[in-house]
Short mmCIF file of N, CA and C in Angstrom, two decimals:
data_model
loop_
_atom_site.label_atom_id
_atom_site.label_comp_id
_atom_site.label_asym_id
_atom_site.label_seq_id
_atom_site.Cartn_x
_atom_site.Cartn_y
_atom_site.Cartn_z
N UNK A 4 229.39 34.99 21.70
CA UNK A 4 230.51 34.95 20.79
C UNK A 4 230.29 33.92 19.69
N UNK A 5 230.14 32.10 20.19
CA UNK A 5 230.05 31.41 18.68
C UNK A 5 228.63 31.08 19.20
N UNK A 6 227.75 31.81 19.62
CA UNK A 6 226.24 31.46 19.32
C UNK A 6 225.78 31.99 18.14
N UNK A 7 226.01 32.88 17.43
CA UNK A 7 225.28 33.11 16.20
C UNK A 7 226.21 32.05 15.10
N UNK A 8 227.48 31.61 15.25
CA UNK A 8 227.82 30.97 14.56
C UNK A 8 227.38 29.60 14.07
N UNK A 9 227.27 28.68 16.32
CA UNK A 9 226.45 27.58 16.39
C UNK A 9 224.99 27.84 15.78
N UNK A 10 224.67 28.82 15.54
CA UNK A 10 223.02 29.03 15.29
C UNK A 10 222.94 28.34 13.75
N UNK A 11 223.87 29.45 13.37
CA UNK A 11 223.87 28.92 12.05
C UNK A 11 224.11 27.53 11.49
N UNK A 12 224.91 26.82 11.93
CA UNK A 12 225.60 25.42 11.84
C UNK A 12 223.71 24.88 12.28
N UNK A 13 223.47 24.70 13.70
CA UNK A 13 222.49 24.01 14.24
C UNK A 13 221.16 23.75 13.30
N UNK A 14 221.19 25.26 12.70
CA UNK A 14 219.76 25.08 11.66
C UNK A 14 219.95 24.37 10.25
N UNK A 15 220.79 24.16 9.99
CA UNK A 15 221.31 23.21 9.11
C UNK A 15 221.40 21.31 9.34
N UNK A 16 221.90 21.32 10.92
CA UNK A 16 222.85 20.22 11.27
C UNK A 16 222.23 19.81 12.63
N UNK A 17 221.19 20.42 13.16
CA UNK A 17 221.23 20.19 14.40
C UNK A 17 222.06 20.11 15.70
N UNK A 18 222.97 20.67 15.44
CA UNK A 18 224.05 20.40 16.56
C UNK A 18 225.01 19.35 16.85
N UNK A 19 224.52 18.62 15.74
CA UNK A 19 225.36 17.42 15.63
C UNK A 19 226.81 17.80 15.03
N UNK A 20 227.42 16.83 14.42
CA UNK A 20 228.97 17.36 13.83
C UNK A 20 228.22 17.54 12.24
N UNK A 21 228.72 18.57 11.30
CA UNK A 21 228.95 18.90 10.63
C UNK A 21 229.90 18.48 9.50
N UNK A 22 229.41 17.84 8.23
CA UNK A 22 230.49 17.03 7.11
C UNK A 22 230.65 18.62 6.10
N UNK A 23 232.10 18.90 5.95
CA UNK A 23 232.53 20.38 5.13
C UNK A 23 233.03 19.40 3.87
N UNK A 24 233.29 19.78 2.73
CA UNK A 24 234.34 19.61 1.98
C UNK A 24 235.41 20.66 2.09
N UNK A 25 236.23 20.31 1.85
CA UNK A 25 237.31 20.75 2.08
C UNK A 25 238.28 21.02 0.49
N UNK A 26 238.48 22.75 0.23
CA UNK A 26 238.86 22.78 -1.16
C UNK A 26 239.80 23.75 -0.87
N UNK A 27 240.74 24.17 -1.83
CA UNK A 27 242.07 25.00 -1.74
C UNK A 27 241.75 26.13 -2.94
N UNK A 28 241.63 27.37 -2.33
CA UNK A 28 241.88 28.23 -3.15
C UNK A 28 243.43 29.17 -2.83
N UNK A 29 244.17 29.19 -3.57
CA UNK A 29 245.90 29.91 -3.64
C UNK A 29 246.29 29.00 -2.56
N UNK A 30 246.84 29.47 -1.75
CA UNK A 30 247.22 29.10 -0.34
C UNK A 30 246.49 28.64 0.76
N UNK A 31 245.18 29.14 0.51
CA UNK A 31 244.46 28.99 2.06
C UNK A 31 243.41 27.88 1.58
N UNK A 32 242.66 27.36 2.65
CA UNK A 32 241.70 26.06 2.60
C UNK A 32 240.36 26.77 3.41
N UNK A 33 239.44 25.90 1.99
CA UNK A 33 238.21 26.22 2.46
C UNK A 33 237.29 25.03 2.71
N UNK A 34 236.03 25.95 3.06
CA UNK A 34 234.93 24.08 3.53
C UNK A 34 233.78 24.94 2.74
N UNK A 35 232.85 23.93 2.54
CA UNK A 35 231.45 24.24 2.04
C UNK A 35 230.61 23.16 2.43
N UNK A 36 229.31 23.37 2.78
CA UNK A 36 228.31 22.35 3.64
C UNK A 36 228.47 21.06 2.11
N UNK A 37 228.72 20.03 2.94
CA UNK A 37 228.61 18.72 1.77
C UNK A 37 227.57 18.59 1.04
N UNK A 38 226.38 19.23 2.06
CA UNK A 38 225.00 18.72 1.53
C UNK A 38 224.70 19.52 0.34
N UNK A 39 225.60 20.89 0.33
CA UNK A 39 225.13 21.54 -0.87
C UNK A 39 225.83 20.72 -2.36
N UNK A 40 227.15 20.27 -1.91
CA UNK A 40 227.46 19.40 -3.73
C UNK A 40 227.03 18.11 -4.18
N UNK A 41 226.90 18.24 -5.15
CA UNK A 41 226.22 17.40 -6.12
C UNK A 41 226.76 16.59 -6.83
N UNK A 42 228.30 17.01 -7.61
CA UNK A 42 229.42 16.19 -7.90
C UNK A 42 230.60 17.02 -8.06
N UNK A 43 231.66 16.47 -8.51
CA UNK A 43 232.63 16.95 -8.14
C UNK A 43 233.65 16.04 -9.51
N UNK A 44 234.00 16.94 -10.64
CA UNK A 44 234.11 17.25 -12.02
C UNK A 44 235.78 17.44 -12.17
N UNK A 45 236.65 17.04 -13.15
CA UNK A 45 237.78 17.86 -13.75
C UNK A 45 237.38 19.06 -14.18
N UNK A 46 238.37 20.02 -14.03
CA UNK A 46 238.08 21.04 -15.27
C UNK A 46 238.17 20.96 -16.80
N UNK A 47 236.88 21.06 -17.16
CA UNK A 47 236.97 20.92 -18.64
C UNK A 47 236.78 22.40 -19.43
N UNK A 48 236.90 22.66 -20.63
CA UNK A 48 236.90 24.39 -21.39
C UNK A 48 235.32 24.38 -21.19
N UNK A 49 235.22 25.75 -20.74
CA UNK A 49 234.04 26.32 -20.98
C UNK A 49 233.35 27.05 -21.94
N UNK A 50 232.40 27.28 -22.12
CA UNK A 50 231.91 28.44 -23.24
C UNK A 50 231.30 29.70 -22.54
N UNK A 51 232.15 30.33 -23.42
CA UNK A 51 232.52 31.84 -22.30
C UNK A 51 231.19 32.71 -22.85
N UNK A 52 230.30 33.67 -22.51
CA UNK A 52 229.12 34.15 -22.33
C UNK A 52 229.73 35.81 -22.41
N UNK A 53 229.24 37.10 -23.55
CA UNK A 53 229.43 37.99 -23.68
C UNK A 53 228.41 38.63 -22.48
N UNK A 54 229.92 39.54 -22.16
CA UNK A 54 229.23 40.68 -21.12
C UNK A 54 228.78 40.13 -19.46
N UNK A 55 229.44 38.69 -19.84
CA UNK A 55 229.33 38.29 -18.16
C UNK A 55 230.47 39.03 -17.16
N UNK A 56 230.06 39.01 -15.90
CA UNK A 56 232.02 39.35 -15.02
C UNK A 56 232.24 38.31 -15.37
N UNK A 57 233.67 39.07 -15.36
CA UNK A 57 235.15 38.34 -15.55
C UNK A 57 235.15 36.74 -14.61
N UNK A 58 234.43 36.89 -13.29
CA UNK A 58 234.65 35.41 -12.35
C UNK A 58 233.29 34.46 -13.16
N UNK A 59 232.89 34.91 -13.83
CA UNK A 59 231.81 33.72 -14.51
C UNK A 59 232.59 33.17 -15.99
N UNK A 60 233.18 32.60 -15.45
CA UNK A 60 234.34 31.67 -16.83
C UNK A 60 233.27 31.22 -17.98
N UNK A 61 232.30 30.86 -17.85
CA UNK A 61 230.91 30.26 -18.58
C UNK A 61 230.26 29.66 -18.20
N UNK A 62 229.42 28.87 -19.16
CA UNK A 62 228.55 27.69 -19.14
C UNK A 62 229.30 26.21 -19.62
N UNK A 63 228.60 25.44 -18.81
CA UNK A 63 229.35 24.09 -19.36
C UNK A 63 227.84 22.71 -19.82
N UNK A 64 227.57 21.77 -20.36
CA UNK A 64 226.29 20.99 -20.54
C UNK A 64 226.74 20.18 -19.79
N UNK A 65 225.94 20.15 -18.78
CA UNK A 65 226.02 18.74 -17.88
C UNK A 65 225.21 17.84 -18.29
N UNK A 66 224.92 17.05 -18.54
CA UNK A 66 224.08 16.07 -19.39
C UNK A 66 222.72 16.73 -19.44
N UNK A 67 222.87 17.71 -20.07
CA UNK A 67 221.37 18.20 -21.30
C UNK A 67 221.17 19.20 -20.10
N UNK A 68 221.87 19.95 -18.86
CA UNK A 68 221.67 21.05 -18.34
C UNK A 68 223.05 21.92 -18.74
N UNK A 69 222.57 23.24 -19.27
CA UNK A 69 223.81 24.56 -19.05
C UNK A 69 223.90 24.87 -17.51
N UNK A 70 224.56 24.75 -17.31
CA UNK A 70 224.82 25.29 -15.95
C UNK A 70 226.15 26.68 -16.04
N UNK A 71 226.00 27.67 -14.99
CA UNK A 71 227.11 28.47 -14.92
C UNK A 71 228.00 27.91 -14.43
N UNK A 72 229.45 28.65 -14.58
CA UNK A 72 230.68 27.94 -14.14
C UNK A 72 231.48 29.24 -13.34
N UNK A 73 231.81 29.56 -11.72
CA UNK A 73 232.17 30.48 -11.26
C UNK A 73 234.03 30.47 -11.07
N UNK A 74 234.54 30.57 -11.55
CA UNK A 74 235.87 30.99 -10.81
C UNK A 74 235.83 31.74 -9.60
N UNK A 75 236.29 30.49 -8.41
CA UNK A 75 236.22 31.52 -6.96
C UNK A 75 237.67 31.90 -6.54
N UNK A 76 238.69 31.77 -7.38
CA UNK A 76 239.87 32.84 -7.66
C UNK A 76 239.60 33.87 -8.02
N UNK A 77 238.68 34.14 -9.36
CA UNK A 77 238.87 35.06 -10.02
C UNK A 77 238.02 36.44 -8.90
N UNK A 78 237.16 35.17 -8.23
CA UNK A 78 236.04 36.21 -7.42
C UNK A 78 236.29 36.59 -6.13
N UNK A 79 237.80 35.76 -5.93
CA UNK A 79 237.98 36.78 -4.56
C UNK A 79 239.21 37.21 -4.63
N UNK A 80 239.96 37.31 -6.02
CA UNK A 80 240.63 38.44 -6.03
C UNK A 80 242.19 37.23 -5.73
N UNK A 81 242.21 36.47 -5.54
CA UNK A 81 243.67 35.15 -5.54
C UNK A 81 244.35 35.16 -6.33
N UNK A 82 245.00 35.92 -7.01
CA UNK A 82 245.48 35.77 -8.21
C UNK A 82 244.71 35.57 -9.61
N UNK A 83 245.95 35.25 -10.45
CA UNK A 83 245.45 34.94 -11.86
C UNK A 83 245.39 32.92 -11.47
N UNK A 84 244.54 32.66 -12.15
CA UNK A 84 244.46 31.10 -11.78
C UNK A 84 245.01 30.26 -12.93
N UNK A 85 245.80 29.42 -12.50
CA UNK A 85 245.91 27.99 -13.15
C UNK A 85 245.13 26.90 -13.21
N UNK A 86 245.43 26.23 -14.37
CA UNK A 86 244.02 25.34 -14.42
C UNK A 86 245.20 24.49 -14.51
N UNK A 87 244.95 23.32 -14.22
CA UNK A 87 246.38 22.06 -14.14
C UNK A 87 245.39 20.30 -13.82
N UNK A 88 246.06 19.67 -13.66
CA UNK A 88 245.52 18.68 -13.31
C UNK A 88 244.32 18.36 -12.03
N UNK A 89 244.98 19.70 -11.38
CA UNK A 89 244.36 19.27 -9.75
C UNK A 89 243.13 20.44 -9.81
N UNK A 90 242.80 21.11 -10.92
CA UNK A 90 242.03 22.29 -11.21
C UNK A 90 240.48 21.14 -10.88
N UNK A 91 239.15 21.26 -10.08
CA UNK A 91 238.69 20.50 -10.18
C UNK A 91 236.82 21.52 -9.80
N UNK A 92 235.44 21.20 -10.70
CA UNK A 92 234.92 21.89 -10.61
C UNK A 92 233.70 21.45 -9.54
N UNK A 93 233.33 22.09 -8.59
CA UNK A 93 232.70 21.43 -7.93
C UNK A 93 230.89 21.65 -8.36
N UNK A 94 230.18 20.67 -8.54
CA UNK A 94 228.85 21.14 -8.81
C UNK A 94 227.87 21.21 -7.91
N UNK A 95 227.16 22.21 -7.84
CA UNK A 95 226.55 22.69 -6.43
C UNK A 95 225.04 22.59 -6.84
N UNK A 96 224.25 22.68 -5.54
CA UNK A 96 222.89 22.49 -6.13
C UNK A 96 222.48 23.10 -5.19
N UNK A 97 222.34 24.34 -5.33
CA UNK A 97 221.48 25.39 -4.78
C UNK A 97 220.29 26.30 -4.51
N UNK A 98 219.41 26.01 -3.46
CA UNK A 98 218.07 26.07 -3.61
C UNK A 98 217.34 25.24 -4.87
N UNK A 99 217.93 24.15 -5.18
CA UNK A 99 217.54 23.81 -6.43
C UNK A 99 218.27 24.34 -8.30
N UNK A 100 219.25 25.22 -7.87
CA UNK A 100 219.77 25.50 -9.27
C UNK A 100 220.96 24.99 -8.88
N UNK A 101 221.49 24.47 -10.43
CA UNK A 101 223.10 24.19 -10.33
C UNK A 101 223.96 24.67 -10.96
N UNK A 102 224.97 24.84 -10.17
CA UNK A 102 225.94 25.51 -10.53
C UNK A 102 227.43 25.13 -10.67
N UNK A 103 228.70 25.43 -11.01
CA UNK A 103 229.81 25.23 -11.02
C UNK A 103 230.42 25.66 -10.42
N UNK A 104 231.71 25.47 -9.75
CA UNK A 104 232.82 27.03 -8.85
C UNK A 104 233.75 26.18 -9.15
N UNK A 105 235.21 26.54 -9.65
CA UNK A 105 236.13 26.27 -10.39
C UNK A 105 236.92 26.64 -8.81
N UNK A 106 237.71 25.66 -8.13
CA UNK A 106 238.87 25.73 -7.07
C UNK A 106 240.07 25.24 -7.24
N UNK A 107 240.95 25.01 -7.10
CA UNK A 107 242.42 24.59 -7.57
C UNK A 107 242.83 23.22 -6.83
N UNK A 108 241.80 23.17 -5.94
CA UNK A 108 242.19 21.14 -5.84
C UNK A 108 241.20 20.90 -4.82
N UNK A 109 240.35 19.30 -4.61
CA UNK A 109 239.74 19.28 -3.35
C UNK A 109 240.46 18.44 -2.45
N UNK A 110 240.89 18.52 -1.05
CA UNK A 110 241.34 17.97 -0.05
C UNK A 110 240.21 15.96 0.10
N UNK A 111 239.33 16.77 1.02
CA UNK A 111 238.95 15.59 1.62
C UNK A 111 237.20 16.17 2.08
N UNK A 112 236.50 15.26 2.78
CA UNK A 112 235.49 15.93 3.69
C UNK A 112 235.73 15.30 5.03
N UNK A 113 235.36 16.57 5.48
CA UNK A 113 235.74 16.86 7.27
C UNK A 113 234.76 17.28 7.93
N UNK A 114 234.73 16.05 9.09
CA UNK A 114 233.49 16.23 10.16
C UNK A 114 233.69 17.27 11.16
N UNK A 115 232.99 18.62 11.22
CA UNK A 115 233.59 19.38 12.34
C UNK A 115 232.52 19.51 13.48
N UNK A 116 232.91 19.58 14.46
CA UNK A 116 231.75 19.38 15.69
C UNK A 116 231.82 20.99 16.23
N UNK A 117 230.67 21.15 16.75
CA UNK A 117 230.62 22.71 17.05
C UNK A 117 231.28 23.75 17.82
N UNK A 118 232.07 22.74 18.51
CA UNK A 118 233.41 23.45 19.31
C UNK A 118 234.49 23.59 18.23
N UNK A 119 234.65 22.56 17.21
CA UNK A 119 235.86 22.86 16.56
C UNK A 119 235.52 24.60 15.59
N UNK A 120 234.47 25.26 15.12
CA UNK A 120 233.87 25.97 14.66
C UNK A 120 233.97 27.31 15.38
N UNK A 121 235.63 28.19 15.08
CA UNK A 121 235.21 29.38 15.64
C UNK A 121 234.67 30.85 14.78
N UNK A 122 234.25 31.76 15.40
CA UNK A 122 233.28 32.77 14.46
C UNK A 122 234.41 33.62 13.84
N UNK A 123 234.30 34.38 12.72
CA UNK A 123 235.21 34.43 11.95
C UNK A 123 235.53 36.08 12.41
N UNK A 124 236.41 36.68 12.40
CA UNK A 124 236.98 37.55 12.98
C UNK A 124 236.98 38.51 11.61
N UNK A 125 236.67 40.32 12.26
CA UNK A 125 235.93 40.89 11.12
C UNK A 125 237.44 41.70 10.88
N UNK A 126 237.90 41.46 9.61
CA UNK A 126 239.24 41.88 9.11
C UNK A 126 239.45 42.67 7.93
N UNK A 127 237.82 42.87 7.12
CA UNK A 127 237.77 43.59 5.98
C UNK A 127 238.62 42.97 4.83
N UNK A 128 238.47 41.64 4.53
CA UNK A 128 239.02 40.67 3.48
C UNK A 128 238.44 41.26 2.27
N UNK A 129 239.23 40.53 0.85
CA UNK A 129 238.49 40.35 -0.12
C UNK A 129 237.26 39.37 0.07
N UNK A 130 237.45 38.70 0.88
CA UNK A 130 236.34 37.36 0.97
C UNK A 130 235.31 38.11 2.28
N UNK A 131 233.93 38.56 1.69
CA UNK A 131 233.46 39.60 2.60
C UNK A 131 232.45 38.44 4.15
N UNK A 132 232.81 38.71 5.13
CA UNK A 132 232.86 37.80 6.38
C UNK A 132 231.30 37.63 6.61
N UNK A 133 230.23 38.53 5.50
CA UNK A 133 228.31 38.05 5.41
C UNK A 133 228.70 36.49 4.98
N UNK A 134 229.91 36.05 3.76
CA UNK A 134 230.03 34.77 3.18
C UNK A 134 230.56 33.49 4.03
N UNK A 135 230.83 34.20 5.28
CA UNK A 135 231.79 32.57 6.19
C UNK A 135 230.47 32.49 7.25
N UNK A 136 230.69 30.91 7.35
CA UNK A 136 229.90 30.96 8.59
C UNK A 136 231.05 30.87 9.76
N UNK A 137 232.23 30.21 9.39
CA UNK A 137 233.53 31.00 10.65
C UNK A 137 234.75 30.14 10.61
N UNK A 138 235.40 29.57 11.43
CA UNK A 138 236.60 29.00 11.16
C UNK A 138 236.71 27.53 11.69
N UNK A 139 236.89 26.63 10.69
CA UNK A 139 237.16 25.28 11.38
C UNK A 139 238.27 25.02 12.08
N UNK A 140 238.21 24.37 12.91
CA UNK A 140 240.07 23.99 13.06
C UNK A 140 239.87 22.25 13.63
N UNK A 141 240.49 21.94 12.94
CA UNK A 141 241.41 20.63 13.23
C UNK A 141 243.14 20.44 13.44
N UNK A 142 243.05 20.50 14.75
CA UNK A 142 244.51 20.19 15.34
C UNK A 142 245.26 21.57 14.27
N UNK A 143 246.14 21.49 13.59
CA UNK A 143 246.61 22.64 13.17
C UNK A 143 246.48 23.51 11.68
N UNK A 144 245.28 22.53 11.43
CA UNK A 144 244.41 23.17 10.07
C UNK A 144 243.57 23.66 10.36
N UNK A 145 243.04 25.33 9.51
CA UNK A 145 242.35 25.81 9.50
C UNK A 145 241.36 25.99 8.55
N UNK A 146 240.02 25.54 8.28
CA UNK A 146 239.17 25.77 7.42
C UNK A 146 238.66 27.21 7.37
N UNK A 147 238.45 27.94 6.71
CA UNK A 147 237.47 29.23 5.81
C UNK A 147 236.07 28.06 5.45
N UNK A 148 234.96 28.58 6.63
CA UNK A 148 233.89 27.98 6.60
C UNK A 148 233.09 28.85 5.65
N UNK A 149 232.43 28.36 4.59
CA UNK A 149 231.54 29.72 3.71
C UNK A 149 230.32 29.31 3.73
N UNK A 150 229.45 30.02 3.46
CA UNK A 150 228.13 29.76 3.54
C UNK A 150 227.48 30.06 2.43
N UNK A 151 227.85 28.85 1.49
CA UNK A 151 227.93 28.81 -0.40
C UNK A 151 226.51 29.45 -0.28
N UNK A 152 225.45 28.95 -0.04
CA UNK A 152 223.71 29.25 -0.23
C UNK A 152 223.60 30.98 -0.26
N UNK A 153 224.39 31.90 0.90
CA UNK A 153 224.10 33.20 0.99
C UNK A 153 225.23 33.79 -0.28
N UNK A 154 226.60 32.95 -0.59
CA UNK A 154 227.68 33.61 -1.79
C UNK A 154 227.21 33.52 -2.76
N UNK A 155 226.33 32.61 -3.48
CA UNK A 155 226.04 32.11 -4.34
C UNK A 155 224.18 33.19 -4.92
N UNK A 156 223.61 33.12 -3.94
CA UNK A 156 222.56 33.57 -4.03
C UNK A 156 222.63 35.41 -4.12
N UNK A 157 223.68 35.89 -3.57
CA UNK A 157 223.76 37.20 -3.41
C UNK A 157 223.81 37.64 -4.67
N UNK A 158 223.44 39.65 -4.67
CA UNK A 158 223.19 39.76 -5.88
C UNK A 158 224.45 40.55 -6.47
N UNK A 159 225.46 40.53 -6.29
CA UNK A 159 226.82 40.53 -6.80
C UNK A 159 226.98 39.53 -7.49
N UNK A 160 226.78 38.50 -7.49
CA UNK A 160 226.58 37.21 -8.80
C UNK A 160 225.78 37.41 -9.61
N UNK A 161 224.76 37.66 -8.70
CA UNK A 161 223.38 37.97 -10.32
C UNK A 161 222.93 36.82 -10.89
N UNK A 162 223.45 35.56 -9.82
CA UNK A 162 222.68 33.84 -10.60
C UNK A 162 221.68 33.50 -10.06
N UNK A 163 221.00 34.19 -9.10
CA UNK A 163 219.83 33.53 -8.35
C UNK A 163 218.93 34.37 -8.31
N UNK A 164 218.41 35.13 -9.31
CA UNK A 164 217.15 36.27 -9.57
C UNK A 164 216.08 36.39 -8.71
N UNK A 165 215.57 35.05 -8.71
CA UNK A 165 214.06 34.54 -8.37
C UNK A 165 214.10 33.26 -8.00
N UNK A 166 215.38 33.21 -6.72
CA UNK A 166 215.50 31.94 -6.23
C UNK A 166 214.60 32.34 -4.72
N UNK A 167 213.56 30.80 -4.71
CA UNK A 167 212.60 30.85 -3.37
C UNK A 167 213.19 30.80 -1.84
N UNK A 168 213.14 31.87 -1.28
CA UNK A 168 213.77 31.92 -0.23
C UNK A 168 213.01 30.81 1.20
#
């Protein structure tokens, strides 16, 4: 049952506890492996790119890098998004490329140990369940564990062409 889940966690983490960040998209709360961000940004205007999807808001210059900028509202379907004070962009560094994902506020980071980690139950979401590695829980919070490296890299984004596997 959570052995392919622990599998996944372990080859990352060794079995040890696990540091998530912890971010809010609409209503629900998500985690992403810490080790994948890089920093963690206001939202500032982007420059919007003809003929991109609609969830690629643009490019932004991070000091002398363009990087893409993802809306993960727009990409799993959460509504129309507000950008407000607590709008905040997280920068990711994936396989070596970096990237942006635009979320609506970040919580905290949270150590989860491999019991707290259950496997994510197949429900036919907008958020397709190849992207979670499964469900955190702390006492009566629930994390949406994702597994940014396989969302990010997939080719429904189309940002990681000839990224080295």
């Amino acid at each position: 049952m959570s052995i392919q889940t622990s599998n996944k966690l372990s080859e990352a983490h060794d079995g040890a506890g696990s540091e998530f960040l912890a971010f809010t998209l609409g209503s629900e709360e998500y985690g992403i492996d810490i080790l994948k961000v890089q920093e963690i940004r206001g939202y500032e205007a982007v420059t919007r790119i003809a003929n991109a999807p609609e969830f690629i808001k643009g490019v932004i210059n991070l000091r002398g890098i363009i990087i893409p900028v993802i809306d993960m509202r727009i990409k799993f379907k959460l509504g129309t998004p507000v950008y407000d004070q607590f709008t905040v962009v997280i920068i990711l560094n994936i396989g070596g490329r970096i990237m942006g994902m635009v979320v609506d506020s970040v919580s905290d980071v949270t150590t989860l140990m491999p019991d707290q980690i259950k496997p994510a139950p197949e429900m036919g979401t907008a958020f397709n369940s190849d992207y979670m590695i499964g469900l955190g829980t702390i006492d009566e919070r629930m994390l949406i564990l994702m597994d940014i490296d396989k969302l990010m890299s997939s080719s429904e984004m189309g940002l990681m062409d000839n990224i080295a596997a």
